Short mmCIF file of N, CA, C and O in Angstrom, two decimals:
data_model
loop_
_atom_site.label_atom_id
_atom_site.label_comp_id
_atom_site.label_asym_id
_atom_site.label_seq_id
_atom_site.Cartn_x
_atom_site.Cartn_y
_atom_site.Cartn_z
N UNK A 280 18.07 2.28 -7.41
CA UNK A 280 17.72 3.61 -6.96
C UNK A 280 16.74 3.54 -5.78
O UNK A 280 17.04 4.01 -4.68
N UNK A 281 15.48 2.91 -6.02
CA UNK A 281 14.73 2.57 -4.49
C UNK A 281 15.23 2.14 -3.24
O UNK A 281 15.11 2.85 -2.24
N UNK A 282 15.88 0.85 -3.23
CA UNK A 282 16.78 0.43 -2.28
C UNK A 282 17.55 1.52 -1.71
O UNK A 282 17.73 1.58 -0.50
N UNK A 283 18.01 2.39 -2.51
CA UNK A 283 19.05 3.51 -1.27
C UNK A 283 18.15 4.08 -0.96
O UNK A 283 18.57 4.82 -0.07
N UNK A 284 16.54 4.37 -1.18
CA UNK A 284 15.84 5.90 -0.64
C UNK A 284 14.58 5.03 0.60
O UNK A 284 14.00 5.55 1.56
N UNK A 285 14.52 3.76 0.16
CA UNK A 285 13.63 3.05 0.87
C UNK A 285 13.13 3.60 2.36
O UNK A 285 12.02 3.49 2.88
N UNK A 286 13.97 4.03 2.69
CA UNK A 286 13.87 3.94 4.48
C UNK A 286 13.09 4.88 4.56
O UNK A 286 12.16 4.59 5.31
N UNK A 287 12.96 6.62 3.82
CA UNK A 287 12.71 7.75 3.85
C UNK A 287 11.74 7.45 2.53
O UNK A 287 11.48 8.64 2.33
N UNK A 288 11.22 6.96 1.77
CA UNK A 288 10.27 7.32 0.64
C UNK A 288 9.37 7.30 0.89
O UNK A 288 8.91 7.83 -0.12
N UNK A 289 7.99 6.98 1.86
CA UNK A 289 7.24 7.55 2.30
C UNK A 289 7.18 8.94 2.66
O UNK A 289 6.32 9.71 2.24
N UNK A 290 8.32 9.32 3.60
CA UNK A 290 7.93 10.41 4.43
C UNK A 290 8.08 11.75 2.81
O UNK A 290 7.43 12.72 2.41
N UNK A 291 9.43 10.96 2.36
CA UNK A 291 9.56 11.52 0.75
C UNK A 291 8.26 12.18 0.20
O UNK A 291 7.78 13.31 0.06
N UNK A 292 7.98 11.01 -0.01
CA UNK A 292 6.34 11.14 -0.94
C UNK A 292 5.65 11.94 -0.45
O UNK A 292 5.40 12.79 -1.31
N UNK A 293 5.04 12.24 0.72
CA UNK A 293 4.41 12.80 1.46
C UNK A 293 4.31 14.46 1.68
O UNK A 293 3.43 15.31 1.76
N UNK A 294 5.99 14.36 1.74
CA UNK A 294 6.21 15.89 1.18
C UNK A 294 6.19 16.10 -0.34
O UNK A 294 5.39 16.84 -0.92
N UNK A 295 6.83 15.61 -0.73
CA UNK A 295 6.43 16.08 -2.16
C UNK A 295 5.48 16.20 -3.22
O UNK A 295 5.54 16.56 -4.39
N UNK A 296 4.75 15.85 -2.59
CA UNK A 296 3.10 15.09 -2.98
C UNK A 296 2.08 16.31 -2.47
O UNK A 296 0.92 16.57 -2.81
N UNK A 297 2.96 16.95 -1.53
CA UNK A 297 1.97 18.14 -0.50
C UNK A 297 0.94 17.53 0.21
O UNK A 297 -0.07 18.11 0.61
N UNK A 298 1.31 15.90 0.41
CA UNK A 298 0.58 15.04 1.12
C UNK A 298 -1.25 14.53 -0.04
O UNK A 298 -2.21 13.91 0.43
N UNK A 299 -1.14 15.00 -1.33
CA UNK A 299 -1.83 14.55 -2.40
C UNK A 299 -1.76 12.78 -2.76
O UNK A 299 -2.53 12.06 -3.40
N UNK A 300 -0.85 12.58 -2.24
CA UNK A 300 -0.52 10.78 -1.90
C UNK A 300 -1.64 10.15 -1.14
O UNK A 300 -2.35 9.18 -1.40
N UNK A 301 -1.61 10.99 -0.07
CA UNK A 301 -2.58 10.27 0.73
C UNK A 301 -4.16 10.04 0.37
O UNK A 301 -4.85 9.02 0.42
N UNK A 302 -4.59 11.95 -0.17
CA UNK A 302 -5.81 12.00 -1.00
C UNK A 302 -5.91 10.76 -2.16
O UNK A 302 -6.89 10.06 -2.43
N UNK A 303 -5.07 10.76 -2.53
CA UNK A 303 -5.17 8.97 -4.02
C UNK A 303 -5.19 8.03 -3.38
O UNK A 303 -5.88 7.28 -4.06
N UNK A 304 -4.85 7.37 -2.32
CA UNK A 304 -4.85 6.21 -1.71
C UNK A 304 -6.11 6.14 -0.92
O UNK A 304 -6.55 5.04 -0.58
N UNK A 305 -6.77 7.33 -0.58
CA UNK A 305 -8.12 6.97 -0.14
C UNK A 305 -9.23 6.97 -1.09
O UNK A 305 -10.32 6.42 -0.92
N UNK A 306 -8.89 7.59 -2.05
CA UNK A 306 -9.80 7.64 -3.35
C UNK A 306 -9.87 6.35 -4.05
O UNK A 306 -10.85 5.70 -4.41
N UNK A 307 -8.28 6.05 -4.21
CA UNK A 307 -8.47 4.30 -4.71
C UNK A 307 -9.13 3.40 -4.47
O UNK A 307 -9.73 2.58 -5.16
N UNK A 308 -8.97 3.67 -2.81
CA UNK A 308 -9.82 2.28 -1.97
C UNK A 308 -11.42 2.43 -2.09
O UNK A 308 -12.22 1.52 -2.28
N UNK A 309 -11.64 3.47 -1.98
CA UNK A 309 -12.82 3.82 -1.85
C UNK A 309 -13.31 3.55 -3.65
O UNK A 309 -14.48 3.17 -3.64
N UNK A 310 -12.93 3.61 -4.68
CA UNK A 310 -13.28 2.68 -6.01
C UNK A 310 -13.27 1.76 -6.18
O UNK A 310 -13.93 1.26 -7.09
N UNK A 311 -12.34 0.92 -5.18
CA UNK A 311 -12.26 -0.34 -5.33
C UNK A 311 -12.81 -1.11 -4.33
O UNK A 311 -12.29 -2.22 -4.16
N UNK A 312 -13.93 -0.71 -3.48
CA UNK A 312 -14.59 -1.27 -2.00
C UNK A 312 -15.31 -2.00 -2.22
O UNK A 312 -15.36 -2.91 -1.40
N UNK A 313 -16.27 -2.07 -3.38
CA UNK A 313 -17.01 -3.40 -3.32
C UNK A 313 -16.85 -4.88 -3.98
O UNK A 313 -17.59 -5.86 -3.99
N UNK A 314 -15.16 -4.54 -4.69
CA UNK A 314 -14.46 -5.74 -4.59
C UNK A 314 -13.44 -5.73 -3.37
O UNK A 314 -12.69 -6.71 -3.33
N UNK A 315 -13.36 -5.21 -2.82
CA UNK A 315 -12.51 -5.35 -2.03
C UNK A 315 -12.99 -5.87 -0.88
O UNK A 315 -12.15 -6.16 -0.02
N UNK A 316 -14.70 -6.16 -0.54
CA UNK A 316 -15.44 -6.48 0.57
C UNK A 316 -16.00 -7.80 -0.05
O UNK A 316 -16.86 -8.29 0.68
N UNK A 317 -15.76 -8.54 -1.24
CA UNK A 317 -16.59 -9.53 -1.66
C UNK A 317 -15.52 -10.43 -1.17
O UNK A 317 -14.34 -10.12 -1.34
N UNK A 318 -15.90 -11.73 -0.46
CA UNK A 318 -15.44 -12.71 0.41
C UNK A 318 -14.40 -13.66 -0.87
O UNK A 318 -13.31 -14.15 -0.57
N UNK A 319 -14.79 -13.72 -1.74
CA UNK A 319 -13.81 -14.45 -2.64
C UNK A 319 -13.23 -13.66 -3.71
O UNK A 319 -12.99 -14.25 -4.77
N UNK A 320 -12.93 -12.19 -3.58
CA UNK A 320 -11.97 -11.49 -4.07
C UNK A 320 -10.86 -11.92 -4.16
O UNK A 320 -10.51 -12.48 -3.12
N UNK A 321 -9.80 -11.92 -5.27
CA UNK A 321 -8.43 -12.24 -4.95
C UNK A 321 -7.58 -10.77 -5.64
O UNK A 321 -7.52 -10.50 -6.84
N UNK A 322 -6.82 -9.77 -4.26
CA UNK A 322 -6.35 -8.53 -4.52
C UNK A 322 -4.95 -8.70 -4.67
O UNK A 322 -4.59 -9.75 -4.14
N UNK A 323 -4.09 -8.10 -5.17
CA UNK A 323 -3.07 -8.21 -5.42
C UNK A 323 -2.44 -7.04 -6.09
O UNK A 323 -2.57 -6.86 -7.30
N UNK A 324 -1.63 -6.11 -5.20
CA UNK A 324 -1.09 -4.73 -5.53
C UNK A 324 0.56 -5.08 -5.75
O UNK A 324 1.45 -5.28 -4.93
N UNK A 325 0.56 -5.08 -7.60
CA UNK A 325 2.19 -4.98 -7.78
C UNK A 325 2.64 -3.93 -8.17
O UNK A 325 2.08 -3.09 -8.87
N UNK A 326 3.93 -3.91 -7.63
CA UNK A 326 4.88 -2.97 -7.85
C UNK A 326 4.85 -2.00 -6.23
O UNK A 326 5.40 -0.91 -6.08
N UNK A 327 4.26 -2.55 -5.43
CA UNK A 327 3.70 -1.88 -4.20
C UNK A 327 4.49 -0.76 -3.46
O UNK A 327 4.12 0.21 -2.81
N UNK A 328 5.45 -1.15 -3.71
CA UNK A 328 6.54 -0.50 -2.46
C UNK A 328 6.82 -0.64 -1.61
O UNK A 328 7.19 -1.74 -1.20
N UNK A 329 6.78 0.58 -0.83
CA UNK A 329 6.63 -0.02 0.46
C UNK A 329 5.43 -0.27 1.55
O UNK A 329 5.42 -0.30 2.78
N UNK A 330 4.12 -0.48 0.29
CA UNK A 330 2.70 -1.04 0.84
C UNK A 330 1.86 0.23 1.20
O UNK A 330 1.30 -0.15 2.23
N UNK A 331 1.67 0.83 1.10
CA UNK A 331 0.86 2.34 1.74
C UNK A 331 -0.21 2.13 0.96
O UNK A 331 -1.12 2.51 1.70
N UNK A 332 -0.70 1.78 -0.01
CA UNK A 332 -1.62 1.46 -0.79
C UNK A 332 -2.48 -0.05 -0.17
O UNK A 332 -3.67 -0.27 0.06
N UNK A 333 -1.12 -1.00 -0.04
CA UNK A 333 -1.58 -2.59 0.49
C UNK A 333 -2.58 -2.70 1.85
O UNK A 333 -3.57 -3.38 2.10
N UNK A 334 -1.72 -1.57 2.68
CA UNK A 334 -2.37 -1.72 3.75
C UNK A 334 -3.17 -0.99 3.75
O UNK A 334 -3.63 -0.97 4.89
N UNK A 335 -3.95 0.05 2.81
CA UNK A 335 -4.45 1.04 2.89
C UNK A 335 -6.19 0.04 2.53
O UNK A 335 -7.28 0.23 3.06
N UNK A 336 -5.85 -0.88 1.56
CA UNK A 336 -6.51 -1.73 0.75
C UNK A 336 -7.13 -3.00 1.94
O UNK A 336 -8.23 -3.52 1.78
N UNK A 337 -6.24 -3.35 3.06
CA UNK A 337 -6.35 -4.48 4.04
C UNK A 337 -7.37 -3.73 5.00
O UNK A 337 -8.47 -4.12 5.38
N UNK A 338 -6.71 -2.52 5.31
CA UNK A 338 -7.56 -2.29 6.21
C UNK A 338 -8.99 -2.42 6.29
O UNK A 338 -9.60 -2.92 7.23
N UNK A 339 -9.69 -1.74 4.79
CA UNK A 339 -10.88 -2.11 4.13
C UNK A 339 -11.26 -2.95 4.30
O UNK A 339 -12.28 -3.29 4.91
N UNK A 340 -10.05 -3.79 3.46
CA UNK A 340 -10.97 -5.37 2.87
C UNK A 340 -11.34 -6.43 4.07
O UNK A 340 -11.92 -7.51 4.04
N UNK A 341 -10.59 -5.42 5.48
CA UNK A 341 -10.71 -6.48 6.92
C UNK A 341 -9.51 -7.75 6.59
O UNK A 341 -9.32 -8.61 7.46
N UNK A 342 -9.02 -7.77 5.76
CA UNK A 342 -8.26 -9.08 5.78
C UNK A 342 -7.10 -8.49 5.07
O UNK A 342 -6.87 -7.33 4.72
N UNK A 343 -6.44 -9.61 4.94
CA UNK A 343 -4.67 -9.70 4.57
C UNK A 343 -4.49 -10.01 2.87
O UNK A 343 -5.07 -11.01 2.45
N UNK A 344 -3.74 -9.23 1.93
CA UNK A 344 -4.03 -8.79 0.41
C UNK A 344 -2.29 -9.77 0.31
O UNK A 344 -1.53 -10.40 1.04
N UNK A 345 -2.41 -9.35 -1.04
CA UNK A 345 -0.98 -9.92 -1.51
C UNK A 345 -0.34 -8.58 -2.20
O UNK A 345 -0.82 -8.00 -3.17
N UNK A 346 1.01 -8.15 -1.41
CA UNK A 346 1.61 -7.06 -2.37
C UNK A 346 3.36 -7.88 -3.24
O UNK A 346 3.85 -9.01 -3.17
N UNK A 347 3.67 -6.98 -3.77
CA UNK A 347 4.84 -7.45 -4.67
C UNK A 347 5.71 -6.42 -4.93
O UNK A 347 5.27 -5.34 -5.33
N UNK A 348 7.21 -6.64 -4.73
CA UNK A 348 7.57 -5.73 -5.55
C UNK A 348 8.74 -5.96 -5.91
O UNK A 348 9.13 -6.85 -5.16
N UNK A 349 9.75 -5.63 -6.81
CA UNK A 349 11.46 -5.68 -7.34
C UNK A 349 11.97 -5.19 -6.30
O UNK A 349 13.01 -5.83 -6.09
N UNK A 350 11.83 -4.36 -5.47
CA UNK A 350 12.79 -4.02 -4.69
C UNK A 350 12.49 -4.74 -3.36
O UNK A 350 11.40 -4.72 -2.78
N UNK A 351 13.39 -5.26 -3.04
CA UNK A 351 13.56 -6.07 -1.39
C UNK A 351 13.62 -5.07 -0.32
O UNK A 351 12.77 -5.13 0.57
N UNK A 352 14.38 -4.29 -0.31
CA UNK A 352 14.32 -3.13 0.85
C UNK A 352 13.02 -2.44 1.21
O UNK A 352 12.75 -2.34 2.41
N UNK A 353 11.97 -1.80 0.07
CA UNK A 353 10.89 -1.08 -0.20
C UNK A 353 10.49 -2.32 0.99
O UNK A 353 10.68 -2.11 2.18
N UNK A 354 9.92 -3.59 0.49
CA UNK A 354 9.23 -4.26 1.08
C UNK A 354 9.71 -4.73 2.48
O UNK A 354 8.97 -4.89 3.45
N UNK A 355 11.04 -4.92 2.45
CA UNK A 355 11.54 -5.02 4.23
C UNK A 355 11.33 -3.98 4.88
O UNK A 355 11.36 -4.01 6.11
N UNK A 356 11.10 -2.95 4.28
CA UNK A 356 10.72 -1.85 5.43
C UNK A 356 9.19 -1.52 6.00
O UNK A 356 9.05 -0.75 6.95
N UNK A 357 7.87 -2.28 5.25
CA UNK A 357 7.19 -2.17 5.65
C UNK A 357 6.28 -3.85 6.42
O UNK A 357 5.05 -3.94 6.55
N UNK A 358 7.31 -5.01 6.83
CA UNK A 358 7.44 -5.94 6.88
C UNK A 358 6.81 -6.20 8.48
O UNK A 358 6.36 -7.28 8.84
N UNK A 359 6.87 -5.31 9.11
CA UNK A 359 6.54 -4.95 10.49
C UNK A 359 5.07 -5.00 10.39
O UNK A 359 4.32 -5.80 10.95
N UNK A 360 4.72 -3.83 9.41
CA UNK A 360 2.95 -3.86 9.41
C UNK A 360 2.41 -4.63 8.93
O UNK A 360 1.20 -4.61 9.14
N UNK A 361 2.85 -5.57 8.17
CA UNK A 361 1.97 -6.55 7.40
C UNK A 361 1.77 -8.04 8.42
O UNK A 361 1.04 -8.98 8.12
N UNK A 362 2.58 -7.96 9.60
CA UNK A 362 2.64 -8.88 10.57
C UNK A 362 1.14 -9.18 10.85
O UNK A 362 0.53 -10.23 10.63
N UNK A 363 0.70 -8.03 11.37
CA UNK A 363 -0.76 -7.94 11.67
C UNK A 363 -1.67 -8.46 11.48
O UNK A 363 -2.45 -8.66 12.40
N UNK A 364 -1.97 -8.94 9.98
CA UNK A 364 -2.68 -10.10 9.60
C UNK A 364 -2.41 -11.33 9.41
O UNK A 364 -3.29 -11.83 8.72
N UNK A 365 -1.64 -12.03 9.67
CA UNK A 365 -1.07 -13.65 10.46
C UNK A 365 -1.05 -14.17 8.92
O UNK A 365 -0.72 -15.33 8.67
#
């Protein structure tokens, strides 16, 4: 079921969420910032998707996280942004 909606489930979410997606993903990070800034943290977001959370989490943490997920497409589609951190 993910794999066929992959391409569009962000923008999905976003609407259907009334954009309340975005409000949780900054709320998350922001609970999770002072592990997320400690130099020998090890983060790791499964079931990710297509990363909106991962990168939401990198940007913070200044560095590059580990995401996961069952679906291959979810994650090839956000495969572009995760370049960024080498």
């Amino acid at each position: 079921m993910f794999g066929r909606v992959a391409h569009r489930y962000d923008l999905a979410n976003h609407l259907l969420s009334a954009n309340i997606d975005r409000y949780w993903r900054s709320h998350t990070v922001a609970r999770v910032r002072d592990i997320l800034r400690r130099p020998d943290a090890r983060v790791m977001d499964l079931a990710c998707g297509t990363g909106d959370l991962l990168v939401a989490l990198e940007r913070d943490a200044q560095r590059g996280l580990v995401g996961s997920d069952f679906c291959h497409p979810m994650l090839a589609g956000r495969r572009v942004s995760w370049r960024g951190w080498g």
